[in-house]
C-alpha atoms as an extended CHARMM CRD file, in Angstrom:
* protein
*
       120  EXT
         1         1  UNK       CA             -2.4730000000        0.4410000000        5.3720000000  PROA      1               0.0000000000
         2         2  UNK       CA             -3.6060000000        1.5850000000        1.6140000000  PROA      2               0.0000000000
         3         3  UNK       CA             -6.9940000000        0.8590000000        0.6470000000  PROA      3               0.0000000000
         4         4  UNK       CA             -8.2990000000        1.3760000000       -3.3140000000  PROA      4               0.0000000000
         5         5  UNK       CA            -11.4250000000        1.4070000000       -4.0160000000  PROA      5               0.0000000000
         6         6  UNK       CA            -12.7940000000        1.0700000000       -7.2780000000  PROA      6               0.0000000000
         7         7  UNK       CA            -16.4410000000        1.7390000000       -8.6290000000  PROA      7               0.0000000000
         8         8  UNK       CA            -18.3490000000        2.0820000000      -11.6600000000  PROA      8               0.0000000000
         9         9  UNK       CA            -18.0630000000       -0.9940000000      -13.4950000000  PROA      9               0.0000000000
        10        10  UNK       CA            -21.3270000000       -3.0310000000      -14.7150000000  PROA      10              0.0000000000
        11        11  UNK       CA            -23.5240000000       -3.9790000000      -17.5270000000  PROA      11              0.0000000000
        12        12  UNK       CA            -23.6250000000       -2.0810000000      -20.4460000000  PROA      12              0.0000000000
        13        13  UNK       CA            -24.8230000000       -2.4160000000      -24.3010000000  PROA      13              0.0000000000
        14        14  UNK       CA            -22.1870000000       -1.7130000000      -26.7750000000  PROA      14              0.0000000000
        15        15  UNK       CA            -21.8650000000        2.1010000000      -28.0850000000  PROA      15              0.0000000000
        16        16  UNK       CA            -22.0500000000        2.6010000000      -24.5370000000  PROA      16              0.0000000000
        17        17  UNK       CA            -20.0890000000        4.6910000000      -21.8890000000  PROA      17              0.0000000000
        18        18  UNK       CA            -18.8600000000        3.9660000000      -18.4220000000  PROA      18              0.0000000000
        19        19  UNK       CA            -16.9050000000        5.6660000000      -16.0330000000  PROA      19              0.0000000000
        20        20  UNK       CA            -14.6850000000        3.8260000000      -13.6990000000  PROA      20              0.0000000000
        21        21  UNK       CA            -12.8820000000        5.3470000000      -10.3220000000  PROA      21              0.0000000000
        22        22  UNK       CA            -10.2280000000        4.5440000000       -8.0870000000  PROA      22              0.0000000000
        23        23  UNK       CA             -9.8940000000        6.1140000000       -5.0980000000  PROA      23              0.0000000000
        24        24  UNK       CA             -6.6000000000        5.6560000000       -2.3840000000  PROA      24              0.0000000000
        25        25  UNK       CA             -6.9050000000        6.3710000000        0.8720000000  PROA      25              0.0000000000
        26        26  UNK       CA             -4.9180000000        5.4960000000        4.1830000000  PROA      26              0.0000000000
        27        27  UNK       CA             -1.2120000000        5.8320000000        5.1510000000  PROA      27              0.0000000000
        28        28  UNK       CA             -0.1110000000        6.1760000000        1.4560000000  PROA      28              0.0000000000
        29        29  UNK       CA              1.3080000000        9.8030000000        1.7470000000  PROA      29              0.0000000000
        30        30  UNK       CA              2.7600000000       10.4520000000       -2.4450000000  PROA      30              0.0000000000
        31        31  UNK       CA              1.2140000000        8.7320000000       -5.4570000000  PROA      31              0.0000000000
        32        32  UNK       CA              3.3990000000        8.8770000000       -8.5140000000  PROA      32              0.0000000000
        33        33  UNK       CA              1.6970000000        7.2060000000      -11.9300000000  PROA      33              0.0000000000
        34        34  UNK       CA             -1.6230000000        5.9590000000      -11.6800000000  PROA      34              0.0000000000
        35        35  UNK       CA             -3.2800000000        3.4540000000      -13.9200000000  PROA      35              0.0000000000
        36        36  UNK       CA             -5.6060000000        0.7900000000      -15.1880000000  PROA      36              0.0000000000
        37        37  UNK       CA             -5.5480000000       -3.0160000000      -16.2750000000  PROA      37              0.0000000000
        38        38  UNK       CA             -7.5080000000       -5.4080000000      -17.5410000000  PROA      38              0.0000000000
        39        39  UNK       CA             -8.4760000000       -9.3250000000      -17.2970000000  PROA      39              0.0000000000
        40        40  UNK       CA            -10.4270000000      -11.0400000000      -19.8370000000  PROA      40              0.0000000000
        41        41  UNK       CA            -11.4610000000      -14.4400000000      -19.7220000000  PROA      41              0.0000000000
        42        42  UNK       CA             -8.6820000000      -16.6530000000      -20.6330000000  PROA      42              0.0000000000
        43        43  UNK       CA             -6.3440000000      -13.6360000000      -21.1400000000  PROA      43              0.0000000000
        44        44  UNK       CA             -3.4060000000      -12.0940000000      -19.5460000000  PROA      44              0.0000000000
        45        45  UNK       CA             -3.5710000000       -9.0490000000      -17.6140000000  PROA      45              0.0000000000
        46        46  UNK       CA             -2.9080000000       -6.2030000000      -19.7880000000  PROA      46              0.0000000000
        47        47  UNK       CA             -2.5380000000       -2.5370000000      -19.7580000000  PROA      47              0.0000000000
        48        48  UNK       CA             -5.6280000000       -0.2180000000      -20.5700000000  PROA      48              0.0000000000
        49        49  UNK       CA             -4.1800000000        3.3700000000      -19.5300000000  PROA      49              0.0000000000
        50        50  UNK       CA             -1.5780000000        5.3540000000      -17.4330000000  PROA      50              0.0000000000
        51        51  UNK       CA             -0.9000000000        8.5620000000      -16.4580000000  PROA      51              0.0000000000
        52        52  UNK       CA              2.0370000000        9.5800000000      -14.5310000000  PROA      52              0.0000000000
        53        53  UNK       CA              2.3660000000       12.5790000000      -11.8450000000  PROA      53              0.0000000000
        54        54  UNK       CA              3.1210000000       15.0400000000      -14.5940000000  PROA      54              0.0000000000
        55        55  UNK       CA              0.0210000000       14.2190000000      -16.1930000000  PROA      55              0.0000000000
        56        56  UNK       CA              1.9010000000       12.2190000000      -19.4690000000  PROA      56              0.0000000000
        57        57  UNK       CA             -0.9180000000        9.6820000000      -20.5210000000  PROA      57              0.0000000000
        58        58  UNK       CA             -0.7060000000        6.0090000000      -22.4340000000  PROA      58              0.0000000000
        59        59  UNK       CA             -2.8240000000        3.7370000000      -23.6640000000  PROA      59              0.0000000000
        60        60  UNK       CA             -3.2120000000        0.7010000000      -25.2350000000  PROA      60              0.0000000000
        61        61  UNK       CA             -3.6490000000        0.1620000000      -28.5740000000  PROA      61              0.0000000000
        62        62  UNK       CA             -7.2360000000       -1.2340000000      -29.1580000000  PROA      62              0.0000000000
        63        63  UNK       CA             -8.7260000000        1.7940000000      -26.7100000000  PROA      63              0.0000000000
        64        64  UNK       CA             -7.1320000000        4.8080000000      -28.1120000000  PROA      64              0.0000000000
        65        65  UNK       CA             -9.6940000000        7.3280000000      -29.3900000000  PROA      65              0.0000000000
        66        66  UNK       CA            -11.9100000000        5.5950000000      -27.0520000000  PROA      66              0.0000000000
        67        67  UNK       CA            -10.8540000000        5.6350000000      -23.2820000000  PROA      67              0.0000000000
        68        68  UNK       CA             -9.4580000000        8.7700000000      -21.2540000000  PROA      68              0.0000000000
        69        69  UNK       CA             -7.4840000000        8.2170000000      -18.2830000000  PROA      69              0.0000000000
        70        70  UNK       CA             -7.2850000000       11.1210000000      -15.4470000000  PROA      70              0.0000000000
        71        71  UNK       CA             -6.4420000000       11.5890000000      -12.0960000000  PROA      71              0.0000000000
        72        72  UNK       CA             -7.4980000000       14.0940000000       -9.2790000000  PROA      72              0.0000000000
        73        73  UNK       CA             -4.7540000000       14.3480000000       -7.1450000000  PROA      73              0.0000000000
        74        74  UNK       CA             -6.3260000000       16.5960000000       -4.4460000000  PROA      74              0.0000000000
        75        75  UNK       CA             -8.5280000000       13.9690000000       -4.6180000000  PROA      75              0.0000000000
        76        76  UNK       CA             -6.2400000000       10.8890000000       -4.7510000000  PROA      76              0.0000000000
        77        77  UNK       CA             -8.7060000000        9.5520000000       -7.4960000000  PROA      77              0.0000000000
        78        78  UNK       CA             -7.7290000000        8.2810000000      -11.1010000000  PROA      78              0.0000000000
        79        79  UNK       CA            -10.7540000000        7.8220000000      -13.5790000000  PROA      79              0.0000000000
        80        80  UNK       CA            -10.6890000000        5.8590000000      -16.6790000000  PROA      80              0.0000000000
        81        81  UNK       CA            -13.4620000000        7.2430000000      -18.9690000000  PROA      81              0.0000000000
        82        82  UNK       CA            -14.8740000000        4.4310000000      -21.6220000000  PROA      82              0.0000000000
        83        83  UNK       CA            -16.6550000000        5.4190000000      -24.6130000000  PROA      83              0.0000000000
        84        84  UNK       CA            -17.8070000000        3.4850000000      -27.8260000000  PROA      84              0.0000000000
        85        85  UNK       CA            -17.5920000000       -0.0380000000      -25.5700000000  PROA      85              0.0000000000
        86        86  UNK       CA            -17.2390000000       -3.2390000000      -27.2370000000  PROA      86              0.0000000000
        87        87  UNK       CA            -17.9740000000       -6.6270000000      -26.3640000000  PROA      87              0.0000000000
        88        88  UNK       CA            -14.3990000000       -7.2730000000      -26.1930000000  PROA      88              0.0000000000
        89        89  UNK       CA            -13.7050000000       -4.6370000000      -23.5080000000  PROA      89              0.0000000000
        90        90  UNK       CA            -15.2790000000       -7.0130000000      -21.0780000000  PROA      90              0.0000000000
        91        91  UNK       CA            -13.1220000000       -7.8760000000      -18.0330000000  PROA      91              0.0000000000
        92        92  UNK       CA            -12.3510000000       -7.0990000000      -14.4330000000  PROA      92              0.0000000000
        93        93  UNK       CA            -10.8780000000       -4.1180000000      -14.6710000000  PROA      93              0.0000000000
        94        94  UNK       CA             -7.7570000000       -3.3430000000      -11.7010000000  PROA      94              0.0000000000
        95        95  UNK       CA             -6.6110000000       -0.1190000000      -10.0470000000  PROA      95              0.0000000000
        96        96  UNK       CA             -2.8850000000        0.3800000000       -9.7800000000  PROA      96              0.0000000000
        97        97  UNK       CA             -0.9810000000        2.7390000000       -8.2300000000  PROA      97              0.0000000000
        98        98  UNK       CA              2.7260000000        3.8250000000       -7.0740000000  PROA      98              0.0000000000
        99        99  UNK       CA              2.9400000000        5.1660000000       -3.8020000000  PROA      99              0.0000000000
       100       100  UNK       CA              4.9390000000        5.7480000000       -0.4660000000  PROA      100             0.0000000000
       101       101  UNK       CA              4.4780000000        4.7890000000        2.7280000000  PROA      101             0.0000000000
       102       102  UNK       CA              6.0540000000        5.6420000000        5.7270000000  PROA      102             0.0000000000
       103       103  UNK       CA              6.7800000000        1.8860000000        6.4910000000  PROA      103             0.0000000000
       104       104  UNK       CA              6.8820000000        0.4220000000        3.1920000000  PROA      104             0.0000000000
       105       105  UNK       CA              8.7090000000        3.2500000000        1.3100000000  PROA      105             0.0000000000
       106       106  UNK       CA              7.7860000000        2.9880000000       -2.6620000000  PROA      106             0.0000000000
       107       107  UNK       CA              5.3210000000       -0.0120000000       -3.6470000000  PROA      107             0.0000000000
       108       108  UNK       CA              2.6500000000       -0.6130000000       -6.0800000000  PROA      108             0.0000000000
       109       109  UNK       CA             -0.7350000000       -1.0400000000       -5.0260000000  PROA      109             0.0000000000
       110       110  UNK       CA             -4.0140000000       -2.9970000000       -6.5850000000  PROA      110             0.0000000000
       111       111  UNK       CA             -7.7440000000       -2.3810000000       -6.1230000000  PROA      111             0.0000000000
       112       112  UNK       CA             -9.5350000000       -5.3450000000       -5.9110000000  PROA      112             0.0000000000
       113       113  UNK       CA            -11.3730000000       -5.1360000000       -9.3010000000  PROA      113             0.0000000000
       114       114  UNK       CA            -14.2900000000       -3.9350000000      -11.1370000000  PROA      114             0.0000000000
       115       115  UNK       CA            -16.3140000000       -5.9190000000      -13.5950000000  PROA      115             0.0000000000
       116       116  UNK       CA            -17.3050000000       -4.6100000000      -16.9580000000  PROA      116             0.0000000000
       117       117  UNK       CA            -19.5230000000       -6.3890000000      -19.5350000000  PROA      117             0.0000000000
       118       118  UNK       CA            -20.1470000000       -5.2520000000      -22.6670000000  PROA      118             0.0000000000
       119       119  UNK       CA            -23.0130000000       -6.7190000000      -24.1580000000  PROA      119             0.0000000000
       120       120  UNK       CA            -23.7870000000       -6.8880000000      -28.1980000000  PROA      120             0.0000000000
């Protein structure tokens, strides 16, 4: 089994700053690029940030110069750093990975979601 578990969403004014964390843990042995999406009411899931193995980094559009994306990988942890927050940053914010298993071999993996709001 993989778990992810994701914390540091919540309630925040605009200008603000979060920090959100994803942690994998269980049978998952090798983690490959690690990233983070985003749901907004009424919207599609999109891509905020990913960083591969290597360290390479992308982002979306409307959070470059904002957002940082890193990983620990002693650690298994990414972290998606969120600075100057908007009101249209809010959304439940997923955890995805790429990892092996054992069983499984190579699969992508989801946390279960953190909520930010971003209030103006």
């Amino acid at each position: 089994q993989v778990q992810l578990v994701e914390s540091g969403g919540g309630l925040v004014q605009a200008g603000g700053s979060l920090r959100l964390s994803c942690a994998a843990s269980g049978s998952i042995f090798n983690i490959g690029a690690m990233g983070w999406y985003r749901q907004a009411p009424g919207k599609q899931r999109e891509l905020v940030a990913r960083i591969t193995s290597a360290g390479s980094t992308n982002y979306a559009d409307s959070v470059k110069g904002r957002f940082t994306i890193s990983r620990d990988n002693g650690k298994s942890t990414a972290y998606l750093q969120m600075n100057s927050l908007k009101p249209e940053d809010t959304a439940v914010y997923y955890c995805n990975i790429d990892g092996w298993t054992i069983m499984t071999g190579h699969s992508d993996y989801w946390g279960q979601g953190t909520q930010v709001t971003v209030s103006s």
